[in-house]
Amino acid sequence: MGSVLVDPTGGLRRPGAGTFSLAPRRARDLKGATVGLLANTKFNSDTLLDAIGELLLEHHEVGRLVMERKPYFGRPLPEEMAADLASRCDAVITAIGD
Amino acid sequence: MADGILLERHGVPAASILTDAFTASGNAMARTMGADGYRYAVIPHPVSNLTPDECRERARNVLPEVLGILSAGDEASSADVRRQGTGPDHTPAEPAGLTTDRVRELQRVVEYYFERGWTDGLPVVPVTEATVCDFIDYVGRDPDEVILRVEHLGTACTVRLAAVAAAMAGCTREHFPVLLAVLDSFQPSVDTALLQSTSGQAIMVTVNGPIRRALGFNARANVFGPGYRANAVIGRATRLVVINALGIRSGEFDQGTQGTPGKYCLCIAENEEESPWEPLHVERGFPAEASVTTTHFARGTFPVDNRSGTEPEQILLNIADTMSCTTASRGCTVVMGPEHAHLIASRGWSKQEVKRFIWEHWGRRRGDLRRFGLVHDGIAAGGRLGAVEAPDEEFLRFAESPDAILLVVAGARNAGMTTVVPMIRPLFHSQVVQDPRGRQR
């Protein structure tokens, strides 16, 4: 369809391309799992995740916790950090502080 | 949110925890990443000023949802969320018959407005007699009625010239009654001659009442702009009236030393829905169901960013301290973010108590002003600096009473933020927006 006016967004408002599917969920609970906790570095994000970690160990028989902090809250996690976390964990919980 | 989606792409189940103030951003991010409807866990905002005990409470409450997101057998509900999506795309079609030549013609017209010196520096909408008649018919007023006059310049704004400015600024006729309310109330401020002042003040408009929703005035995120037509066109039309109808142009009769970006446009709406207090227009004696504009001069907007304060006094001292930085102001509008307002109101503070507390702490010690070389200044501290031999320690309040402060609640409920808007003199004008048939809205 021809248009006279130029789209100033370069098509940015269109939904992202490609398909997305959730990573497979293998178990009904986190028993024995290694769970990553990723804080976004904003104030209290780590306090919130620490509290979640404690609850997971005490009441949900989680095997091990892996604590990580994003290098900078304003940008997504670097690909290599995401790949590293994914290789070391069975599940990851991310939280913001705001 | 983006991290959760990224981690899913790397093959590991992820649960993202967001506060309820950021769900719109989260949904937009998921959509941009091609994961529309990605399921996440939500906790109440804010988090940054919680005690460790309160953090543990949030953790306990959100954990079941986090476990659900990460567990097998719960994907069905994830899929449900996915289907909600953001709905079909409603891109409007281009106007029929549009050609490159017709657009070029329009561009030439826009250039003509620049050549005549009729704009604020941005392109304007071309206006013909037909548009002006349509606007005037809509409000049912005499086109020759004078609504603002600058006696010493011999200039005036009529209903007709106001309609031209409104249309040029991008108003539809439905916006026009709001501009008329602003102008109908503003003569006392015009009479101060501050439109020409070196202090370079903007004209700030605050909109209250049902017309906010009817016309889409923004009272929440980015309340000072950009992105909202109603706010933008009312603020802009006000300045175009000053430039074209009153003949007060920059570098000529407008002698602002630096001015402020607010001189392009400074129009907000009060976030009445998320305010713990009575709205501004009710405080100023109007019925809640009335639509009202409140207009005054404004020197600029100064942010007070305080996300960690937990006591009303901390927030209010921070606000008063920021107001005290600009020594040449005797009036101030405090545009308080809903998060600060709720923190303060939850401890039982009324609007009047807030204004009184701020007023008491708004000022400086005489010694500070001496150090700045403002001893002989007639403007600093409202010209009440006093005798040179007076003690340095004495605290000089900048305003005469708490009535020199307007308190408005606006902005998003997503961070501890307030903006202070000082002005030379506390002159505030409130006016009911008439509906098109001349009755009160």
Coordinates of C-alpha atoms in Angstrom, one line a residue:
Chain A
M1 CA 0.0 0.0 0.0
G2 CA 1.6 3.3 -1.1
S3 CA 1.7 6.2 1.3
V4 CA 2.6 9.8 0.7
L5 CA 3.7 10.5 4.3
V6 CA 6.8 9.0 5.8
D7 CA 6.4 6.9 9.0
P8 CA 8.6 8.8 11.6
T9 CA 8.9 5.7 13.8
G10 CA 10.5 3.6 11.1
G11 CA 7.9 1.0 12.0
L12 CA 9.0 0.9 15.7
R13 CA 5.4 0.6 16.9
R14 CA 4.9 -2.7 15.3
P15 CA 5.0 -5.7 17.6
G16 CA 8.4 -7.4 17.8
A17 CA 9.2 -9.9 15.1
G18 CA 9.7 -13.6 15.6
T19 CA 8.0 -16.1 17.9
F20 CA 8.4 -16.5 21.6
S21 CA 7.8 -19.5 23.6
L22 CA 8.4 -20.1 27.3
A23 CA 11.4 -22.2 28.3
P24 CA 10.3 -25.7 29.3
R25 CA 9.1 -26.1 32.9
R26 CA 10.3 -29.5 34.0
A27 CA 8.9 -29.9 37.5
R28 CA 5.8 -28.9 39.5
D29 CA 8.0 -27.5 42.3
L30 CA 11.6 -26.3 42.8
K31 CA 12.7 -29.2 45.0
G32 CA 16.5 -29.6 44.7
A33 CA 16.7 -27.0 42.0
T34 CA 19.4 -24.3 41.6
V35 CA 17.6 -21.0 41.6
G36 CA 19.2 -17.8 40.3
L37 CA 18.2 -14.5 42.0
L38 CA 18.9 -11.5 39.7
A39 CA 18.7 -8.0 41.3
N40 CA 18.4 -4.9 39.2
T41 CA 20.6 -2.9 41.6
K42 CA 17.9 -0.4 42.5
F43 CA 17.5 0.2 46.2
N44 CA 15.9 -2.8 48.0
S45 CA 15.8 -5.1 45.0
D46 CA 18.5 -7.3 46.7
T47 CA 16.7 -7.1 50.1
L48 CA 13.5 -8.4 48.4
L49 CA 15.3 -11.2 46.6
D50 CA 17.2 -12.2 49.8
A51 CA 13.9 -12.6 51.5
I52 CA 12.6 -14.7 48.6
G53 CA 15.8 -16.8 48.7
E54 CA 15.3 -17.5 52.5
L55 CA 11.8 -18.6 52.0
L56 CA 12.8 -20.9 49.1
L57 CA 15.5 -22.6 51.2
E58 CA 13.3 -22.8 54.3
H59 CA 10.0 -23.9 52.9
H60 CA 10.5 -25.2 49.3
E61 CA 13.6 -27.4 49.6
V62 CA 15.4 -25.5 46.9
G63 CA 18.9 -27.0 46.4
R64 CA 21.1 -23.9 45.9
L65 CA 20.8 -20.2 45.3
V66 CA 22.9 -18.2 42.8
M67 CA 22.9 -14.4 43.6
E68 CA 23.6 -12.0 40.7
R69 CA 23.4 -8.3 40.2
K70 CA 22.9 -6.6 36.9
P71 CA 25.7 -4.3 35.8
Y72 CA 23.3 -1.4 35.2
F73 CA 19.5 -1.3 35.9
G74 CA 18.7 0.8 32.8
R75 CA 19.8 -1.8 30.2
P76 CA 19.0 -5.4 29.7
L77 CA 21.2 -8.1 31.0
P78 CA 24.2 -8.7 28.8
E79 CA 23.8 -11.8 26.6
E80 CA 26.9 -13.5 28.0
M81 CA 25.5 -13.0 31.6
A82 CA 22.1 -14.4 30.5
A83 CA 23.8 -17.4 28.9
D84 CA 25.9 -18.0 32.0
L85 CA 23.0 -17.8 34.4
A86 CA 20.9 -20.0 32.2
S87 CA 23.6 -22.7 32.1
R88 CA 24.0 -22.6 36.0
C89 CA 20.4 -22.4 37.0
D90 CA 17.2 -24.4 36.7
A91 CA 15.1 -21.3 37.2
V92 CA 15.8 -17.5 37.7
I93 CA 13.8 -14.9 39.6
T94 CA 14.4 -11.2 38.7
A95 CA 13.2 -8.3 40.8
I96 CA 13.3 -4.6 40.6
G97 CA 13.6 -2.0 43.4
D98 CA 11.7 1.2 42.8
Chain B
M1 CA 11.0 -7.9 32.6
A2 CA 13.3 -7.8 29.5
D3 CA 15.7 -9.9 31.5
G4 CA 13.1 -12.6 32.2
I5 CA 12.2 -12.8 28.5
L6 CA 15.9 -12.9 27.6
L7 CA 16.5 -15.8 30.1
E8 CA 13.5 -17.7 28.7
R9 CA 15.1 -17.4 25.3
H10 CA 18.3 -18.9 26.8
G11 CA 16.2 -21.9 27.9
V12 CA 15.8 -21.3 31.6
P13 CA 12.3 -20.6 33.2
A14 CA 12.2 -17.1 34.6
A15 CA 9.9 -15.1 36.9
S16 CA 10.1 -11.3 36.8
I17 CA 8.8 -9.3 39.8
L18 CA 7.5 -5.8 38.9
T19 CA 5.8 -3.2 41.0
D20 CA 2.2 -2.2 39.9
A21 CA 3.4 1.2 38.8
F22 CA 5.4 -0.4 36.0
T23 CA 3.0 -2.9 34.5
A24 CA 2.3 -0.7 31.4
S25 CA 6.1 -0.4 30.8
G26 CA 6.4 -4.2 31.3
N27 CA 3.6 -5.0 28.8
A28 CA 5.2 -2.6 26.3
M29 CA 8.6 -4.2 26.7
A30 CA 7.1 -7.7 26.2
R31 CA 5.3 -6.6 23.1
T32 CA 8.5 -5.0 21.7
M33 CA 10.4 -8.3 22.4
G34 CA 7.8 -10.3 20.6
A35 CA 6.5 -11.9 23.8
D36 CA 3.2 -10.2 24.1
G37 CA 1.3 -11.2 27.3
Y38 CA 4.4 -12.7 29.0
R39 CA 3.4 -13.6 32.5
Y40 CA 5.1 -11.8 35.5
A41 CA 4.5 -11.3 39.2
V42 CA 3.3 -7.9 40.5
I43 CA 3.9 -6.4 44.0
P44 CA 2.6 -3.0 45.3
H45 CA 4.7 0.1 44.6
P46 CA 7.0 1.4 46.0
V47 CA 9.8 -0.9 47.1
S48 CA 12.7 1.6 47.6
N49 CA 11.5 3.0 51.0
L50 CA 10.4 -0.3 52.6
T51 CA 12.0 -1.6 55.8
P52 CA 13.6 -5.1 55.6
D53 CA 10.5 -6.5 57.4
E54 CA 8.2 -4.9 54.8
C55 CA 10.4 -6.4 52.1
R56 CA 10.0 -9.9 53.7
E57 CA 6.2 -9.3 53.8
R58 CA 6.2 -8.5 50.0
A59 CA 8.3 -11.6 49.4
R60 CA 5.9 -13.9 51.3
N61 CA 2.9 -12.5 49.4
V62 CA 4.4 -12.7 45.9
L63 CA 6.1 -16.1 46.3
P64 CA 3.1 -18.3 45.3
E65 CA 2.7 -16.4 42.0
V66 CA 6.5 -16.7 41.4
L67 CA 6.3 -20.5 42.0
G68 CA 3.3 -20.7 39.7
I69 CA 5.2 -19.0 36.9
L70 CA 8.2 -21.3 37.3
S71 CA 6.3 -24.6 37.6
A72 CA 5.2 -27.2 35.1
G73 CA 1.5 -27.6 34.8
D74 CA 0.8 -23.9 35.2
E75 CA 1.6 -22.9 31.6
A76 CA -2.1 -22.8 30.7
S77 CA -2.5 -19.7 32.7
S78 CA 0.5 -18.2 31.0
A79 CA -1.1 -18.9 27.7
D80 CA -4.3 -17.2 28.9
V81 CA -2.4 -14.1 29.6
R82 CA -0.8 -14.3 26.2
R83 CA -4.1 -14.2 24.5
Q84 CA -5.1 -10.9 26.2
G85 CA -2.4 -9.2 24.2
T86 CA -2.9 -5.6 23.2
G87 CA -5.6 -6.1 20.7
P88 CA -5.7 -5.4 17.0
D89 CA -3.8 -2.6 15.4
H90 CA -6.0 0.5 14.7
T91 CA -3.7 2.5 12.4
P92 CA -5.8 5.3 10.8
A93 CA -5.7 5.5 7.0
E94 CA -4.0 8.5 5.3
P95 CA -6.4 11.3 4.2
A96 CA -8.0 10.4 0.9
G97 CA -6.6 12.0 -2.2
L98 CA -3.3 13.0 -0.6
T99 CA -0.5 13.6 -3.1
T100 CA 3.1 14.7 -2.8
D101 CA 2.1 18.0 -4.5
R102 CA -0.7 18.7 -2.0
V103 CA 1.7 18.1 0.9
R104 CA 4.2 20.4 -0.6
E105 CA 1.5 23.1 -0.9
L106 CA 0.8 22.7 2.8
Q107 CA 4.5 22.9 3.6
R108 CA 4.6 26.2 1.7
V109 CA 1.7 27.6 3.8
V110 CA 3.5 26.5 7.0
E111 CA 6.6 28.4 5.8
Y112 CA 4.5 31.5 5.2
Y113 CA 3.5 31.6 8.8
F114 CA 7.2 31.6 9.8
E115 CA 7.9 34.4 7.3
R116 CA 5.2 36.6 8.9
G117 CA 6.6 36.0 12.4
W118 CA 3.3 34.6 13.5
T119 CA 4.6 31.5 15.3
D120 CA 6.3 30.5 18.5
G121 CA 9.2 29.0 16.6
L122 CA 7.3 25.8 15.8
P123 CA 5.1 25.1 12.8
V124 CA 1.4 26.1 13.3
V125 CA -1.8 24.8 11.8
P126 CA -3.0 27.1 9.0
V127 CA -6.3 28.9 9.9
T128 CA -9.0 30.2 7.5
E129 CA -12.1 32.2 8.3
A130 CA -14.2 29.1 8.1
T131 CA -12.3 27.6 11.1
V132 CA -12.6 30.8 13.1
C133 CA -16.4 31.0 12.5
D134 CA -16.7 27.4 13.6
F135 CA -14.9 28.0 16.9
I136 CA -16.9 31.1 17.6
D137 CA -20.2 29.5 16.8
Y138 CA -19.2 26.7 19.2
V139 CA -18.8 29.0 22.2
G140 CA -21.6 31.3 21.2
R141 CA -19.8 34.5 22.2
D142 CA -19.4 37.9 20.5
P143 CA -16.3 37.7 18.3
D144 CA -15.4 41.3 19.1
E145 CA -15.6 41.0 22.8
V146 CA -12.3 42.0 24.4
I147 CA -11.0 39.5 26.9
L148 CA -7.5 40.8 27.5
R149 CA -6.1 44.2 27.1
V150 CA -2.5 45.7 27.5
E151 CA -3.3 49.3 28.1
H152 CA 0.2 50.7 27.7
L153 CA 0.7 48.9 24.4
G154 CA -2.7 49.6 23.1
T155 CA -3.2 45.9 22.2
A156 CA -6.1 43.5 23.0
C157 CA -7.2 40.0 22.5
T158 CA -10.8 39.5 21.3
V159 CA -12.7 36.2 21.3
R160 CA -12.0 36.2 17.5
L161 CA -8.2 36.5 18.0
A162 CA -8.3 33.9 20.7
A163 CA -10.0 31.5 18.3
V164 CA -7.3 32.1 15.7
A165 CA -4.6 31.4 18.2
A166 CA -6.4 28.3 19.4
A167 CA -6.7 26.8 15.9
M168 CA -3.1 27.7 15.0
A169 CA -1.9 25.9 18.2
G170 CA -3.7 22.7 17.2
C171 CA -6.9 23.0 19.2
T172 CA -10.2 21.6 18.0
R173 CA -13.2 23.7 18.8
E174 CA -13.9 21.5 21.8
H175 CA -10.6 22.8 23.4
F176 CA -11.6 26.5 22.8
P177 CA -13.7 27.0 26.0
V178 CA -10.7 25.9 28.1
L179 CA -8.5 28.6 26.5
L180 CA -11.3 31.2 27.0
A181 CA -11.4 30.3 30.7
V182 CA -7.6 30.9 31.0
L183 CA -7.8 34.2 29.2
D184 CA -11.0 35.4 30.9
S185 CA -9.3 35.2 34.2
F186 CA -5.8 36.5 33.3
Q187 CA -6.3 40.3 33.1
P188 CA -5.0 41.0 36.7
S189 CA -1.7 39.2 35.8
V190 CA -1.5 41.1 32.5
D191 CA -1.8 44.3 34.5
T192 CA 1.4 43.5 36.4
A193 CA 3.3 44.0 33.1
L194 CA 5.2 40.8 34.0
L195 CA 4.5 39.4 30.5
Q196 CA 7.4 41.7 29.4
S197 CA 9.6 41.0 32.5
T198 CA 13.3 40.1 32.3
S199 CA 12.3 37.4 34.8
G200 CA 11.0 35.6 31.7
Q201 CA 8.0 33.9 33.2
A202 CA 5.8 31.2 31.5
I203 CA 2.1 31.1 32.0
M204 CA 1.1 27.9 33.8
V205 CA -2.4 26.4 33.6
T206 CA -3.8 23.7 35.8
V207 CA -7.0 22.0 34.7
N208 CA -9.5 20.4 37.2
G209 CA -12.8 18.7 36.9
P210 CA -14.6 16.4 34.4
I211 CA -13.3 18.3 31.3
R212 CA -9.9 16.6 32.0
R213 CA -11.3 13.3 30.9
A214 CA -13.6 14.6 28.3
L215 CA -10.8 16.2 26.4
G216 CA -8.0 13.9 27.4
F217 CA -5.9 16.2 29.6
N218 CA -2.9 14.3 31.0
A219 CA -2.6 14.3 34.8
R220 CA -0.3 11.3 35.3
A221 CA 3.0 10.1 33.8
N222 CA 5.0 13.0 32.2
V223 CA 2.4 15.5 33.3
F224 CA 4.6 18.3 32.2
G225 CA 4.8 16.7 28.7
P226 CA 5.2 15.6 26.0
G227 CA 2.7 13.5 24.2
Y228 CA -0.7 14.8 25.2
R229 CA -2.6 17.0 22.8
A230 CA -5.0 18.8 25.2
N231 CA -2.2 19.9 27.5
A232 CA 0.1 20.9 24.6
V233 CA -2.5 22.9 22.6
I234 CA -3.9 24.9 25.5
G235 CA -0.4 25.8 26.8
R236 CA 0.7 26.7 23.3
A237 CA -2.4 28.7 22.4
T238 CA -1.9 30.8 25.5
R239 CA 1.6 31.9 24.3
L240 CA 0.3 32.5 20.7
V241 CA -2.2 34.9 22.2
V242 CA 0.6 36.8 23.9
I243 CA 2.7 36.9 20.7
N244 CA 0.1 37.7 18.1
A245 CA -2.9 39.3 19.8
L246 CA -1.1 41.2 22.6
G247 CA 2.0 41.8 20.4
I248 CA 4.5 40.8 23.0
R249 CA 7.3 39.1 21.1
S250 CA 10.6 37.8 22.3
G251 CA 13.4 40.4 21.9
E252 CA 10.9 43.2 21.5
F253 CA 8.3 43.8 24.2
D254 CA 9.1 40.4 25.8
Q255 CA 12.4 41.2 27.5
G256 CA 13.0 37.9 29.2
T257 CA 16.7 37.5 30.0
Q258 CA 16.6 33.7 29.5
G259 CA 13.0 32.7 29.6
T260 CA 12.0 29.1 30.3
P261 CA 11.0 26.2 28.1
G262 CA 7.6 26.6 29.8
K263 CA 7.0 29.6 27.6
Y264 CA 6.3 27.3 24.7
C265 CA 3.7 25.4 26.8
L266 CA 3.0 24.8 30.5
C267 CA -0.4 23.1 31.1
I268 CA -1.1 20.3 33.4
A269 CA -4.2 18.6 34.9
E270 CA -4.5 17.6 38.5
N271 CA -4.5 13.9 39.2
E272 CA -7.6 14.1 41.3
E273 CA -8.2 10.3 41.2
E274 CA -4.9 9.6 42.9
S275 CA -4.9 12.5 45.2
P276 CA -5.6 11.9 48.9
W277 CA -6.9 15.5 49.3
E278 CA -9.7 17.7 47.9
P279 CA -8.8 18.9 44.4
L280 CA -7.5 22.4 43.8
H281 CA -10.7 23.9 42.4
V282 CA -12.7 22.6 45.4
E283 CA -10.2 24.0 47.8
R284 CA -10.6 27.3 45.9
G285 CA -14.4 27.3 46.4
F286 CA -15.8 25.7 43.2
P287 CA -18.1 22.6 43.2
A288 CA -16.4 19.3 42.5
E289 CA -18.4 18.8 39.3
A290 CA -17.2 22.1 37.8
S291 CA -14.4 22.2 35.3
V292 CA -11.9 24.9 36.3
T293 CA -8.6 26.4 35.0
T294 CA -6.2 27.9 37.5
T295 CA -3.6 30.2 35.8
H296 CA -0.5 32.0 37.0
F297 CA 3.0 33.0 36.0
A298 CA 5.8 30.5 36.5
R299 CA 9.6 30.9 36.4
G300 CA 10.4 27.2 35.8
T301 CA 10.1 23.7 37.1
F302 CA 12.5 22.3 39.7
P303 CA 12.4 18.7 40.7
V304 CA 12.5 17.3 44.2
D305 CA 13.5 13.7 43.9
N306 CA 13.1 11.9 47.2
R307 CA 12.3 8.2 47.1
S308 CA 13.7 7.1 50.4
G309 CA 12.2 9.6 52.9
T310 CA 9.7 7.9 55.2
E311 CA 8.4 10.8 57.3
P312 CA 6.2 13.7 56.0
E313 CA 8.6 16.3 57.5
Q314 CA 11.6 14.9 55.5
I315 CA 9.7 15.2 52.2
L316 CA 8.3 18.7 53.1
L317 CA 11.7 20.0 54.2
N318 CA 13.3 18.8 51.0
I319 CA 10.5 20.6 49.1
A320 CA 10.9 23.8 51.1
D321 CA 14.7 23.7 50.7
T322 CA 14.4 23.4 46.9
M323 CA 11.9 26.4 46.8
S324 CA 14.4 28.4 48.9
C325 CA 17.1 28.0 46.2
T326 CA 15.5 30.6 43.9
T327 CA 15.7 33.6 46.1
A328 CA 13.6 35.9 43.9
S329 CA 10.2 34.3 44.3
R330 CA 7.3 35.1 46.6
G331 CA 4.8 32.6 45.3
C332 CA 5.1 28.9 44.4
T333 CA 3.0 26.1 43.0
V334 CA 4.0 22.7 44.5
V335 CA 3.1 19.9 42.1
M336 CA 3.3 17.0 44.4
G337 CA 3.6 13.4 43.0
P338 CA 0.9 11.1 44.2
E339 CA 3.5 9.0 46.1
H340 CA 4.6 11.9 48.2
A341 CA 1.0 13.0 48.7
H342 CA -0.1 9.6 50.0
L343 CA 2.9 9.2 52.3
I344 CA 2.1 12.6 53.9
A345 CA -1.7 12.3 53.9
S346 CA -1.5 8.8 55.5
R347 CA 0.0 10.5 58.6
G348 CA -3.1 12.7 58.9
W349 CA -1.7 15.9 57.3
S350 CA -4.3 18.1 55.5
K351 CA -3.5 20.3 52.5
Q352 CA -3.6 23.4 54.7
E353 CA -1.1 21.8 57.2
V354 CA 1.2 20.9 54.4
K355 CA 1.1 24.4 53.0
R356 CA 1.8 26.0 56.4
F357 CA 4.7 23.7 57.1
I358 CA 6.3 24.4 53.7
W359 CA 5.7 28.2 54.1
E360 CA 7.4 28.2 57.6
H361 CA 10.5 26.5 56.1
W362 CA 10.6 28.4 52.8
G363 CA 13.3 31.1 53.1
R364 CA 16.9 31.7 54.0
R365 CA 19.1 33.1 56.7
R366 CA 19.9 36.8 56.1
G367 CA 23.6 35.8 56.1
D368 CA 23.1 33.5 53.1
L369 CA 21.6 36.3 51.1
R370 CA 24.5 38.6 52.2
R371 CA 27.0 36.0 50.9
F372 CA 25.2 36.0 47.6
G373 CA 25.5 39.7 47.3
L374 CA 21.7 40.2 47.5
V375 CA 21.8 42.6 50.4
H376 CA 20.5 45.6 48.4
D377 CA 18.3 43.5 46.2
G378 CA 14.7 44.5 46.2
I379 CA 13.4 41.1 45.0
A380 CA 15.2 38.6 47.2
A381 CA 13.2 37.5 50.2
G382 CA 10.3 39.7 48.9
G383 CA 12.4 42.8 49.4
R384 CA 12.3 42.3 53.2
L385 CA 16.0 41.8 53.7
G386 CA 16.0 44.7 56.2
A387 CA 18.7 46.7 57.8
V388 CA 22.3 45.8 57.0
E389 CA 23.0 45.6 60.7
A390 CA 20.3 43.0 61.3
P391 CA 21.6 39.6 62.5
D392 CA 22.9 37.1 59.9
E393 CA 21.2 34.2 61.8
E394 CA 17.6 35.5 61.3
F395 CA 15.6 33.3 59.0
L396 CA 13.7 35.3 56.4
R397 CA 10.6 33.7 55.1
F398 CA 10.2 34.3 51.3
A399 CA 6.4 34.5 51.3
E400 CA 3.9 36.4 53.3
S401 CA 1.5 33.6 54.1
P402 CA 0.7 29.9 53.2
D403 CA -1.7 31.3 50.7
A404 CA 1.3 32.1 48.5
I405 CA 1.5 28.4 47.8
L406 CA -0.7 26.3 45.5
L407 CA -0.7 22.6 46.2
V408 CA -1.6 20.4 43.2
V409 CA -1.2 16.6 43.0
A410 CA -0.1 15.4 39.6
G411 CA 2.2 12.8 38.0
A412 CA 2.4 9.1 38.0
R413 CA 2.3 7.0 41.2
N414 CA 5.6 5.4 40.4
A415 CA 8.3 7.3 42.3
G416 CA 8.8 9.8 45.1
M417 CA 8.8 13.0 43.1
T418 CA 7.6 16.5 43.4
T419 CA 8.1 19.6 41.2
V420 CA 8.2 23.1 42.5
V421 CA 7.2 26.0 40.3
P422 CA 8.2 29.4 41.7
M423 CA 6.9 32.8 40.6
I424 CA 7.6 36.4 41.4
R425 CA 4.2 37.2 42.8
P426 CA 1.5 34.8 44.1
L427 CA -1.3 35.8 41.8
F428 CA -3.5 32.9 41.0
H429 CA -6.7 33.0 38.8
S430 CA -9.3 30.3 38.8
Q431 CA -12.2 30.3 36.3
V432 CA -15.0 27.9 35.4
V433 CA -14.9 26.5 31.9
Q434 CA -18.2 27.3 30.3
D435 CA -19.8 24.6 28.2
P436 CA -20.7 25.4 24.6
R437 CA -24.2 26.6 25.5
G438 CA -22.9 29.0 28.1
R439 CA -23.7 26.9 31.1
Q440 CA -21.2 25.7 33.7
R441 CA -19.7 22.4 32.9

